[in-house]
Amino acid sequence: MKRRHFILGAAGFGGALVVGWGVMPPRSRQGKPELLSVQAGDVALNGWLKIAADGAVVLAMPRSEMGQGVHTALPMLVAEELNMPLANVRIEQAGLDAIYGNVAMLMGSLPFHPSATEGPDVATHIRATQWVVSKLVRELGINATGGSSSVADAWEPVRVAAATVGARLRLAAAAQWQVPVESVRLEDGLVVSGSQSAGFAQLSQAAARVDAVTVTLKPQSAFKLLGQATPRVDIPSKVAGQAVFGIDVRVPGMVFAVARMAPTLQGDVASIDVSPATALAGVLQVVQFPPDAQSAGGYAVVAKTTWQAKQGADRVAVTWVNAQGALADTTVIAKQLRAALQARDGFAFYERGDVASWQATAASQVAATYEAPYLAHATLEPMNCTAQLLGDTLKLWVPTQVPGMVAAKAASVAGVDLEQVELVVTQLGGGFGRRLEVDFVAQAVRVAMAMPGQAVQLLWEREQDMRHDYYRPMHVAALSAGVRADGVIDGLRIDSAGDAITPRWMARGLPKLSGPVDLPDKTTAEGLFDIPYGFAHQRMAHTATNSGVPIGFWRSVGHSHNAFFSESFVDELAYAAQKDPAAFRQALLTEAPRHKAVLDRALKEASWGQVLPADQAMGVALHESFGSIVAQVARVQAMPSERWRVVEVHCAIDCGVVVNPETVAQQMEGSVVFALTALAYGRIDVEAGVVRQGNFPDYPMLSLAQTPTVHTHIVQSNRAPAGVGEPAVPPLAPAVGNALFALTRKRHRSLPIEGIAV
């Protein structure tokens, strides 16, 4: 086994070895009915589904709704298998059992090249790593909403759970009616045979007594609901203001707290005088909390209203102490990253051909260095958590992407058993990876501990949210390509440098699984080592750094900036070869037919090559992430004073079988707005350990008037569903940047690009 294969395998094995092979027997993800809570008339049939007294089917929902439509998509899987109306499927929050762990998300984090994981010749070390990681996730039940994985992960277990319920209902009906089971069918929410019919509730008790059954899932050709544009079930409650986000939680007698943290990253309180605050009307208490999980220490002021708590927070007399060691500064970090590139001693995630020979014999080279800044998540709903300690029971109401980690952290802080934590996951006012963290939960629990019996809602102000985020890391990349004497470009080398996210996140959230050393982290290389183009000679290596700035997962993670690097540089190569950028890409996709089909679709829909007005141009980018392939063609228009407007974006996607095309289109549109916002405005600057940006005036969002028209084009596929929440973010920046070059002949190699979005 090569050293690189050993290390890549170790990246997957590392956590698995913590629990050992001997305790990981195969386990079904169907679970037992006892996992579900039942009330009078309810009948649970497995760990995912129960039939209510009114005949509705209730799905245990393990994933959080943060605008991506999962509360509609997963019930659609149930409704399809049971041939029942979607309106008759309800959801309840799932518990913390291992069957709800997100296997797809963790499997997608393994650092293997896509071409090495498909087909019959998958290497042994890859198969072994995948097997171990899947078992690990199933045993530990790492429940998370992220990585555009919710539908992909649920695709089989939820459908099997529904199909099993359907089979039991049919067998129960056949026995009761004394008819062949083959004559019994499910139709519009009823069990039917000839002239006889019954509702699900009428047969649920008998179905529960049916022995285990083996089922065959409905084939795609028989789908009636999946693939149809279906309105999201959560929209009416949000339009009416009835949906409960974390900030909307109200508990009788609850009080409110506002948190203030040290101005420097990971700083702490040096001295504090709370008396000016507690003298104010309505202020009840001031609770100090220490630095935790790379977050800064500080205090929370508790009052009868949030406004009173804010006034009290302003009055606390506090002095701060900085974190030990050098204070972070983005200008210094940028220099360090560029120096790391020069060393060129990073870990090679991918090698193909003979790069050394190519570099020695190339007639000439095209080379460029790209840079991307730190970014904040800036969720519309700031961090918040409501906590109440009642004896040994801790109640929490949290908008979170990681309920299991929240419960574990809260139990640890409060010193109670995990079973004594009652957790309600509310709607999320934006996640984008920020709510994969539990720092704010720990603070809320500490406040609740100081006020036993009292429900306390802790809220971060926007400035605290912006200045104490876990940021998308700053990255740099040097790309070079070799040009043969005949003009053919056949070699590509990429060296990048930046902080690795997964080791920092593991150390914060899953410290028992965090290794003693940092193993290769896919998030640093994704979007660079796995590009689809068939350069004969390729090498991609990354130098992992640790700047000390708290970093975390940001929507589309490493792809978000690496796609800008790779797809902008491919565009540079096309111009160097004096080729049309689209034709240049098409010629390099002979080994990637799915990618070429998506690219062709986007080009066709955008009428690539059409004669445009002199003040307009198009740019194209193609990128695969989270199992989905997206091509975007952006059209930009020149405006006065060196400014440009993105007029239109055509977005083609192959995301496997489409569950709800309406949601896919919404995610494409939202992703374009999200990515264009970052392209136009996104940067976080740290000066002497303090984040300079604090609110939307210095970290703007795209306005409605600046939003381009987005056209979504779905490429039909019979592959299992892949992600849609994130894959349309990465191609936007290079597509727009490439259009700007076509229009101005100026290449932008660092983000953000000033002058966009007027």
mmCIF file of N, CA and C in Angstrom, residues 64-68 145 232 238 245-246 377-384 398-401 426-436 440 462 465 555 674:
data_model
loop_
_atom_site.group_PDB
_atom_site.id
_atom_site.type_symbol
_atom_site.label_atom_id
_atom_site.label_comp_id
_atom_site.label_asym_id
_atom_site.label_seq_id
_atom_site.Cartn_x
_atom_site.Cartn_y
_atom_site.Cartn_z
ATOM 1 N N SER A 64 -32.991 18.766 10.371
ATOM 2 C CA SER A 64 -33.491 20.101 10.695
ATOM 3 C C SER A 64 -33.925 20.824 9.425
ATOM 4 N N GLU A 65 -35.020 21.569 9.559
ATOM 5 C CA GLU A 65 -35.507 22.380 8.432
ATOM 6 C C GLU A 65 -34.895 23.763 8.531
ATOM 7 N N MET A 66 -34.022 24.078 7.593
ATOM 8 C CA MET A 66 -33.398 25.407 7.583
ATOM 9 C C MET A 66 -33.598 26.085 6.242
ATOM 10 N N GLY A 67 -34.748 25.745 5.622
ATOM 11 C CA GLY A 67 -35.074 26.370 4.354
ATOM 12 C C GLY A 67 -34.774 25.513 3.152
ATOM 13 N N GLN A 68 -34.193 24.328 3.390
ATOM 14 C CA GLN A 68 -33.814 23.478 2.262
ATOM 15 C C GLN A 68 -34.922 22.537 1.835
ATOM 16 N N THR A 145 -27.451 17.650 10.201
ATOM 17 C CA THR A 145 -28.033 18.129 8.956
ATOM 18 C C THR A 145 -26.979 18.991 8.282
ATOM 19 N N ARG A 232 -43.903 23.186 -0.823
ATOM 20 C CA ARG A 232 -43.332 22.802 0.462
ATOM 21 C C ARG A 232 -44.363 22.951 1.576
ATOM 22 N N LYS A 238 -44.901 29.612 7.623
ATOM 23 C CA LYS A 238 -43.935 30.710 7.613
ATOM 24 C C LYS A 238 -44.563 31.992 7.085
ATOM 25 N N PHE A 245 -39.324 29.489 15.203
ATOM 26 C CA PHE A 245 -37.866 29.473 15.146
ATOM 27 C C PHE A 245 -37.345 29.539 16.589
ATOM 28 N N GLY A 246 -36.053 29.386 16.740
ATOM 29 C CA GLY A 246 -35.513 29.416 18.095
ATOM 30 C C GLY A 246 -35.842 30.696 18.817
ATOM 31 N N HIS A 377 -20.910 33.402 8.506
ATOM 32 C CA HIS A 377 -22.147 32.768 8.056
ATOM 33 C C HIS A 377 -23.291 33.772 7.955
ATOM 34 N N ALA A 378 -23.359 34.686 8.913
ATOM 35 C CA ALA A 378 -24.362 35.753 8.905
ATOM 36 C C ALA A 378 -25.769 35.214 8.702
ATOM 37 N N THR A 379 -26.148 34.215 9.498
ATOM 38 C CA THR A 379 -27.519 33.706 9.417
ATOM 39 C C THR A 379 -28.496 34.810 9.805
ATOM 40 N N LEU A 380 -29.656 34.796 9.152
ATOM 41 C CA LEU A 380 -30.631 35.861 9.445
ATOM 42 C C LEU A 380 -31.046 35.820 10.912
ATOM 43 N N GLU A 381 -31.218 34.629 11.444
ATOM 44 C CA GLU A 381 -31.531 34.476 12.867
ATOM 45 C C GLU A 381 -30.218 34.280 13.623
ATOM 46 N N PRO A 382 -29.832 35.231 14.475
ATOM 47 C CA PRO A 382 -28.569 35.069 15.212
ATOM 48 C C PRO A 382 -28.618 33.861 16.138
ATOM 49 N N MET A 383 -27.460 33.495 16.667
ATOM 50 C CA MET A 383 -27.395 32.346 17.566
ATOM 51 C C MET A 383 -28.279 32.582 18.790
ATOM 52 N N ASN A 384 -29.001 31.534 19.179
ATOM 53 C CA ASN A 384 -29.860 31.625 20.354
ATOM 54 C C ASN A 384 -30.164 30.242 20.870
ATOM 55 N N VAL A 398 -33.654 24.641 20.691
ATOM 56 C CA VAL A 398 -32.473 25.101 19.955
ATOM 57 C C VAL A 398 -32.676 24.975 18.441
ATOM 58 N N PRO A 399 -32.347 26.012 17.687
ATOM 59 C CA PRO A 399 -32.224 25.854 16.237
ATOM 60 C C PRO A 399 -30.835 25.312 15.927
ATOM 61 N N THR A 400 -30.756 24.023 15.678
ATOM 62 C CA THR A 400 -29.447 23.380 15.553
ATOM 63 C C THR A 400 -29.416 22.394 14.395
ATOM 64 N N GLN A 401 -28.231 22.170 13.866
ATOM 65 C CA GLN A 401 -28.013 21.147 12.850
ATOM 66 C C GLN A 401 -27.471 19.861 13.470
ATOM 67 N N THR A 426 -36.032 23.533 16.883
ATOM 68 C CA THR A 426 -36.965 24.457 16.248
ATOM 69 C C THR A 426 -36.601 24.646 14.771
ATOM 70 N N GLN A 427 -37.379 25.440 14.078
ATOM 71 C CA GLN A 427 -36.997 25.860 12.736
ATOM 72 C C GLN A 427 -35.704 26.681 12.824
ATOM 73 N N LEU A 428 -34.907 26.616 11.770
ATOM 74 C CA LEU A 428 -33.633 27.333 11.749
ATOM 75 C C LEU A 428 -33.725 28.535 10.814
ATOM 76 N N GLY A 429 -33.411 29.699 11.336
ATOM 77 C CA GLY A 429 -33.380 30.889 10.484
ATOM 78 C C GLY A 429 -32.035 30.999 9.786
ATOM 79 N N GLY A 430 -31.719 29.998 9.023
ATOM 80 C CA GLY A 430 -30.427 29.928 8.333
ATOM 81 C C GLY A 430 -29.453 29.084 9.127
ATOM 82 N N GLY A 431 -28.708 28.248 8.424
ATOM 83 C CA GLY A 431 -27.705 27.415 9.070
ATOM 84 C C GLY A 431 -26.359 27.608 8.404
ATOM 85 N N PHE A 432 -26.264 27.140 7.147
ATOM 86 C CA PHE A 432 -25.049 27.314 6.327
ATOM 87 C C PHE A 432 -23.805 26.738 6.995
ATOM 88 N N GLY A 433 -23.982 25.878 7.997
ATOM 89 C CA GLY A 433 -22.858 25.272 8.713
ATOM 90 C C GLY A 433 -22.608 25.887 10.075
ATOM 91 N N ARG A 434 -23.110 27.090 10.339
ATOM 92 C CA ARG A 434 -22.862 27.735 11.630
ATOM 93 C C ARG A 434 -23.499 26.964 12.773
ATOM 94 N N ARG A 435 -24.641 26.358 12.487
ATOM 95 C CA ARG A 435 -25.344 25.654 13.552
ATOM 96 C C ARG A 435 -24.917 24.191 13.649
ATOM 97 N N LEU A 436 -23.740 23.894 13.085
ATOM 98 C CA LEU A 436 -23.057 22.639 13.396
ATOM 99 C C LEU A 436 -22.209 22.801 14.654
ATOM 100 N N PHE A 440 -22.882 28.399 21.670
ATOM 101 C CA PHE A 440 -23.935 29.212 22.268
ATOM 102 C C PHE A 440 -24.830 28.382 23.190
ATOM 103 N N ARG A 462 -26.256 40.908 16.729
ATOM 104 C CA ARG A 462 -25.628 40.715 15.427
ATOM 105 C C ARG A 462 -24.113 40.886 15.500
ATOM 106 N N ASP A 465 -22.533 37.878 16.938
ATOM 107 C CA ASP A 465 -22.647 36.784 15.970
ATOM 108 C C ASP A 465 -21.571 36.906 14.885
ATOM 109 N N ARG A 555 -21.264 27.060 3.843
ATOM 110 C CA ARG A 555 -22.029 26.443 2.756
ATOM 111 C C ARG A 555 -21.144 26.080 1.551
ATOM 112 N N PHE A 674 -26.838 33.616 -2.559
ATOM 113 C CA PHE A 674 -25.864 33.436 -1.475
ATOM 114 C C PHE A 674 -24.442 33.617 -2.000
#
